[in-house]
């Protein structure tokens, strides 16, 4: 079939197809553009999957360098477990927690832009009760939003335990 395409390309004057096989007609794979730039030459990428509660959660979170394709640090694995977990500073917020406390991303998880060599990491343990309601307001829970914060350095390592505000 590629011979026929090549032949037709030569006769039609189509230089794009002339002398090229079907394999070379396929679009070239380019390096994907960074999804979420963090500054200082870094970006992060991830996969979103359903969390089983009507929303999504992040898995396979990687810190990457724009000019160094060999640099790849996994922050969250394929099961949503935070890698190299730095621990948690406990507080009164724990008494309001209605979900199991583990090292897993179940709701929002985000890495913000680098400033002075460190990036803020936000990890929501529990959303506000409105998260569970439908468009008519049905299904809302009476839970309070609980979000913890930490930082990662430019090597992708946490620099301190997660803490509440």
PDB file of C-alpha atoms in Angstrom:
ATOM      1  CA  UNK A   1       0.000   0.000   0.000  1.00  0.00           C
ATOM      2  CA  UNK A   2       2.821   2.407   0.769  1.00  0.00           C
ATOM      3  CA  UNK A   3       4.273   1.734  -2.713  1.00  0.00           C
ATOM      4  CA  UNK A   4       0.961   2.822  -4.245  1.00  0.00           C
ATOM      5  CA  UNK A   5       0.878   5.961  -2.068  1.00  0.00           C
ATOM      6  CA  UNK A   6       4.453   6.783  -3.069  1.00  0.00           C
ATOM      7  CA  UNK A   7       3.643   6.277  -6.742  1.00  0.00           C
ATOM      8  CA  UNK A   8       0.485   8.412  -6.532  1.00  0.00           C
ATOM      9  CA  UNK A   9       2.437  11.065  -4.687  1.00  0.00           C
ATOM     10  CA  UNK A  10       5.047  11.226  -7.450  1.00  0.00           C
ATOM     11  CA  UNK A  11       2.414  11.525 -10.191  1.00  0.00           C
ATOM     12  CA  UNK A  12       0.285  14.078  -8.362  1.00  0.00           C
ATOM     13  CA  UNK A  13       3.268  16.217  -7.512  1.00  0.00           C
ATOM     14  CA  UNK A  14       2.536  15.866  -3.812  1.00  0.00           C
ATOM     15  CA  UNK A  15       5.985  16.238  -2.334  1.00  0.00           C
ATOM     16  CA  UNK A  16       4.745  15.431   1.167  1.00  0.00           C
ATOM     17  CA  UNK A  17       4.001  11.814   0.260  1.00  0.00           C
ATOM     18  CA  UNK A  18       6.502  11.193  -2.533  1.00  0.00           C
ATOM     19  CA  UNK A  19       9.264   8.785  -1.641  1.00  0.00           C
ATOM     20  CA  UNK A  20       8.088   8.241   1.937  1.00  0.00           C
ATOM     21  CA  UNK A  21       6.843   5.032   3.452  1.00  0.00           C
ATOM     22  CA  UNK A  22       3.653   4.745   5.469  1.00  0.00           C
ATOM     23  CA  UNK A  23       5.701   4.633   8.679  1.00  0.00           C
ATOM     24  CA  UNK A  24       7.362   7.937   7.896  1.00  0.00           C
ATOM     25  CA  UNK A  25       4.002   9.526   7.034  1.00  0.00           C
ATOM     26  CA  UNK A  26       2.872   9.148  10.633  1.00  0.00           C
ATOM     27  CA  UNK A  27       3.285  12.307  12.702  1.00  0.00           C
ATOM     28  CA  UNK A  28       6.575  12.556  14.533  1.00  0.00           C
ATOM     29  CA  UNK A  29       6.375  12.204  18.290  1.00  0.00           C
ATOM     30  CA  UNK A  30       7.474  15.387  19.919  1.00  0.00           C
ATOM     31  CA  UNK A  31       8.395  15.765  23.549  1.00  0.00           C
ATOM     32  CA  UNK A  32       5.194  16.795  25.333  1.00  0.00           C
ATOM     33  CA  UNK A  33       4.990  20.347  26.573  1.00  0.00           C
ATOM     34  CA  UNK A  34       5.173  20.812  30.341  1.00  0.00           C
ATOM     35  CA  UNK A  35       1.682  20.672  31.818  1.00  0.00           C
ATOM     36  CA  UNK A  36       2.196  22.744  34.946  1.00  0.00           C
ATOM     37  CA  UNK A  37       5.254  24.969  35.033  1.00  0.00           C
ATOM     38  CA  UNK A  38       6.723  25.603  38.469  1.00  0.00           C
ATOM     39  CA  UNK A  39       9.447  28.065  37.547  1.00  0.00           C
ATOM     40  CA  UNK A  40      13.194  27.649  38.074  1.00  0.00           C
ATOM     41  CA  UNK A  41      13.203  25.192  35.135  1.00  0.00           C
ATOM     42  CA  UNK A  42      10.781  22.704  36.727  1.00  0.00           C
ATOM     43  CA  UNK A  43       7.295  21.440  35.964  1.00  0.00           C
ATOM     44  CA  UNK A  44       5.076  18.647  37.225  1.00  0.00           C
ATOM     45  CA  UNK A  45       2.821  16.180  35.542  1.00  0.00           C
ATOM     46  CA  UNK A  46       0.240  13.708  36.811  1.00  0.00           C
ATOM     47  CA  UNK A  47      -2.712  11.529  35.960  1.00  0.00           C
ATOM     48  CA  UNK A  48      -6.209  12.199  37.300  1.00  0.00           C
ATOM     49  CA  UNK A  49      -8.473   9.301  38.230  1.00  0.00           C
ATOM     50  CA  UNK A  50     -11.926   9.140  39.870  1.00  0.00           C
ATOM     51  CA  UNK A  51     -11.824   9.155  43.666  1.00  0.00           C
ATOM     52  CA  UNK A  52     -15.048   7.170  44.080  1.00  0.00           C
ATOM     53  CA  UNK A  53     -16.833  10.150  45.657  1.00  0.00           C
ATOM     54  CA  UNK A  54     -17.823  12.101  42.577  1.00  0.00           C
ATOM     55  CA  UNK A  55     -14.497  13.852  42.107  1.00  0.00           C
ATOM     56  CA  UNK A  56     -10.960  13.136  41.016  1.00  0.00           C
ATOM     57  CA  UNK A  57      -7.594  12.586  42.623  1.00  0.00           C
ATOM     58  CA  UNK A  58      -4.040  12.767  41.378  1.00  0.00           C
ATOM     59  CA  UNK A  59      -1.769   9.767  40.940  1.00  0.00           C
ATOM     60  CA  UNK A  60       1.615   9.352  39.240  1.00  0.00           C
ATOM     61  CA  UNK A  61       2.732  12.851  40.197  1.00  0.00           C
ATOM     62  CA  UNK A  62       6.232  13.568  38.899  1.00  0.00           C
ATOM     63  CA  UNK A  63       8.554  16.533  39.300  1.00  0.00           C
ATOM     64  CA  UNK A  64      10.431  17.047  36.021  1.00  0.00           C
ATOM     65  CA  UNK A  65      13.089  19.415  34.667  1.00  0.00           C
ATOM     66  CA  UNK A  66      12.562  21.163  31.357  1.00  0.00           C
ATOM     67  CA  UNK A  67      16.158  20.901  30.134  1.00  0.00           C
ATOM     68  CA  UNK A  68      17.083  17.566  31.718  1.00  0.00           C
ATOM     69  CA  UNK A  69      14.939  14.624  30.528  1.00  0.00           C
ATOM     70  CA  UNK A  70      16.826  12.288  32.889  1.00  0.00           C
ATOM     71  CA  UNK A  71      15.486  14.165  35.944  1.00  0.00           C
ATOM     72  CA  UNK A  72      12.240  12.528  37.095  1.00  0.00           C
ATOM     73  CA  UNK A  73      11.192  12.474  40.756  1.00  0.00           C
ATOM     74  CA  UNK A  74       8.026  10.656  41.761  1.00  0.00           C
ATOM     75  CA  UNK A  75       6.062  12.567  44.394  1.00  0.00           C
ATOM     76  CA  UNK A  76       2.891  10.402  44.367  1.00  0.00           C
ATOM     77  CA  UNK A  77       2.823   6.808  43.085  1.00  0.00           C
ATOM     78  CA  UNK A  78       0.263   4.964  40.935  1.00  0.00           C
ATOM     79  CA  UNK A  79      -1.902   4.134  43.981  1.00  0.00           C
ATOM     80  CA  UNK A  80      -1.990   7.752  45.173  1.00  0.00           C
ATOM     81  CA  UNK A  81       0.483   7.194  48.023  1.00  0.00           C
ATOM     82  CA  UNK A  82       2.776  10.156  48.732  1.00  0.00           C
ATOM     83  CA  UNK A  83       6.377   9.003  48.284  1.00  0.00           C
ATOM     84  CA  UNK A  84       9.043   9.786  50.891  1.00  0.00           C
ATOM     85  CA  UNK A  85       6.280  10.955  53.200  1.00  0.00           C
ATOM     86  CA  UNK A  86       7.664  13.628  55.565  1.00  0.00           C
ATOM     87  CA  UNK A  87       5.223  13.044  58.421  1.00  0.00           C
ATOM     88  CA  UNK A  88       2.474  15.219  59.864  1.00  0.00           C
ATOM     89  CA  UNK A  89       2.401  17.840  62.596  1.00  0.00           C
ATOM     90  CA  UNK A  90      -0.769  16.931  64.476  1.00  0.00           C
ATOM     91  CA  UNK A  91      -3.175  19.467  65.891  1.00  0.00           C
ATOM     92  CA  UNK A  92      -6.805  20.128  66.793  1.00  0.00           C
ATOM     93  CA  UNK A  93      -7.735  19.690  63.125  1.00  0.00           C
ATOM     94  CA  UNK A  94      -7.366  15.935  63.593  1.00  0.00           C
ATOM     95  CA  UNK A  95     -10.471  15.873  65.846  1.00  0.00           C
ATOM     96  CA  UNK A  96     -12.546  17.184  62.913  1.00  0.00           C
ATOM     97  CA  UNK A  97     -11.270  14.582  60.471  1.00  0.00           C
ATOM     98  CA  UNK A  98     -14.026  12.240  59.279  1.00  0.00           C
ATOM     99  CA  UNK A  99     -11.911  10.326  56.763  1.00  0.00           C
ATOM    100  CA  UNK A 100      -9.109   7.875  57.525  1.00  0.00           C
ATOM    101  CA  UNK A 101      -5.725   9.541  57.864  1.00  0.00           C
ATOM    102  CA  UNK A 102      -3.231   7.855  55.567  1.00  0.00           C
ATOM    103  CA  UNK A 103      -0.538   8.921  53.111  1.00  0.00           C
ATOM    104  CA  UNK A 104      -2.925   8.846  50.147  1.00  0.00           C
ATOM    105  CA  UNK A 105      -4.220  11.551  47.822  1.00  0.00           C
ATOM    106  CA  UNK A 106      -7.996  11.265  47.940  1.00  0.00           C
ATOM    107  CA  UNK A 107      -8.933  14.838  47.094  1.00  0.00           C
ATOM    108  CA  UNK A 108      -6.922  17.882  45.958  1.00  0.00           C
ATOM    109  CA  UNK A 109      -3.135  17.646  45.802  1.00  0.00           C
ATOM    110  CA  UNK A 110      -1.168  20.456  44.221  1.00  0.00           C
ATOM    111  CA  UNK A 111       2.375  21.760  43.833  1.00  0.00           C
ATOM    112  CA  UNK A 112       2.777  25.534  43.532  1.00  0.00           C
ATOM    113  CA  UNK A 113       5.542  27.558  41.850  1.00  0.00           C
ATOM    114  CA  UNK A 114       9.056  27.495  43.225  1.00  0.00           C
ATOM    115  CA  UNK A 115      10.237  30.460  45.260  1.00  0.00           C
ATOM    116  CA  UNK A 116      13.808  30.521  46.535  1.00  0.00           C
ATOM    117  CA  UNK A 117      14.315  26.837  45.739  1.00  0.00           C
ATOM    118  CA  UNK A 118      11.202  25.437  47.398  1.00  0.00           C
ATOM    119  CA  UNK A 119       7.641  24.810  46.227  1.00  0.00           C
ATOM    120  CA  UNK A 120       4.538  24.728  48.413  1.00  0.00           C
ATOM    121  CA  UNK A 121       2.645  21.406  48.368  1.00  0.00           C
ATOM    122  CA  UNK A 122      -1.059  21.417  49.233  1.00  0.00           C
ATOM    123  CA  UNK A 123      -2.752  18.179  50.305  1.00  0.00           C
ATOM    124  CA  UNK A 124      -6.485  18.200  51.079  1.00  0.00           C
ATOM    125  CA  UNK A 125      -7.403  15.492  53.558  1.00  0.00           C
ATOM    126  CA  UNK A 126     -11.079  16.360  53.722  1.00  0.00           C
ATOM    127  CA  UNK A 127     -13.187  18.696  51.583  1.00  0.00           C
ATOM    128  CA  UNK A 128     -15.907  20.977  52.819  1.00  0.00           C
ATOM    129  CA  UNK A 129     -19.232  19.111  53.127  1.00  0.00           C
ATOM    130  CA  UNK A 130     -20.583  20.868  50.038  1.00  0.00           C
ATOM    131  CA  UNK A 131     -18.177  18.728  47.970  1.00  0.00           C
ATOM    132  CA  UNK A 132     -20.620  15.826  48.294  1.00  0.00           C
ATOM    133  CA  UNK A 133     -23.834  17.628  47.344  1.00  0.00           C
ATOM    134  CA  UNK A 134     -25.512  17.396  43.969  1.00  0.00           C
ATOM    135  CA  UNK A 135     -26.813  20.339  41.938  1.00  0.00           C
ATOM    136  CA  UNK A 136     -29.945  20.449  44.137  1.00  0.00           C
ATOM    137  CA  UNK A 137     -27.953  20.551  47.370  1.00  0.00           C
ATOM    138  CA  UNK A 138     -28.758  16.947  48.300  1.00  0.00           C
ATOM    139  CA  UNK A 139     -26.048  14.784  49.878  1.00  0.00           C
ATOM    140  CA  UNK A 140     -24.029  17.498  51.601  1.00  0.00           C
ATOM    141  CA  UNK A 141     -22.060  16.359  54.633  1.00  0.00           C
ATOM    142  CA  UNK A 142     -21.300  18.276  57.813  1.00  0.00           C
ATOM    143  CA  UNK A 143     -17.542  18.041  57.484  1.00  0.00           C
ATOM    144  CA  UNK A 144     -15.047  20.867  57.610  1.00  0.00           C
ATOM    145  CA  UNK A 145     -12.323  21.307  54.975  1.00  0.00           C
ATOM    146  CA  UNK A 146      -8.904  20.187  56.210  1.00  0.00           C
ATOM    147  CA  UNK A 147      -5.837  20.933  54.112  1.00  0.00           C
ATOM    148  CA  UNK A 148      -2.211  20.339  55.066  1.00  0.00           C
ATOM    149  CA  UNK A 149       0.899  21.985  53.617  1.00  0.00           C
ATOM    150  CA  UNK A 150       4.554  21.131  53.167  1.00  0.00           C
ATOM    151  CA  UNK A 151       7.396  22.105  50.815  1.00  0.00           C
ATOM    152  CA  UNK A 152       9.577  20.249  48.327  1.00  0.00           C
ATOM    153  CA  UNK A 153      13.044  21.314  47.273  1.00  0.00           C
ATOM    154  CA  UNK A 154      14.436  21.293  43.734  1.00  0.00           C
ATOM    155  CA  UNK A 155      15.471  17.663  44.198  1.00  0.00           C
ATOM    156  CA  UNK A 156      11.831  16.660  44.806  1.00  0.00           C
ATOM    157  CA  UNK A 157      12.365  15.951  48.527  1.00  0.00           C
ATOM    158  CA  UNK A 158      10.012  17.191  51.207  1.00  0.00           C
ATOM    159  CA  UNK A 159      11.713  19.695  53.476  1.00  0.00           C
ATOM    160  CA  UNK A 160       9.294  19.555  56.408  1.00  0.00           C
ATOM    161  CA  UNK A 161       6.302  17.593  57.692  1.00  0.00           C
ATOM    162  CA  UNK A 162       2.806  18.437  56.493  1.00  0.00           C
ATOM    163  CA  UNK A 163       1.053  20.873  58.801  1.00  0.00           C
ATOM    164  CA  UNK A 164      -2.247  22.683  59.030  1.00  0.00           C
ATOM    165  CA  UNK A 165      -1.830  26.347  58.074  1.00  0.00           C
TER     166      UNK A 165
END
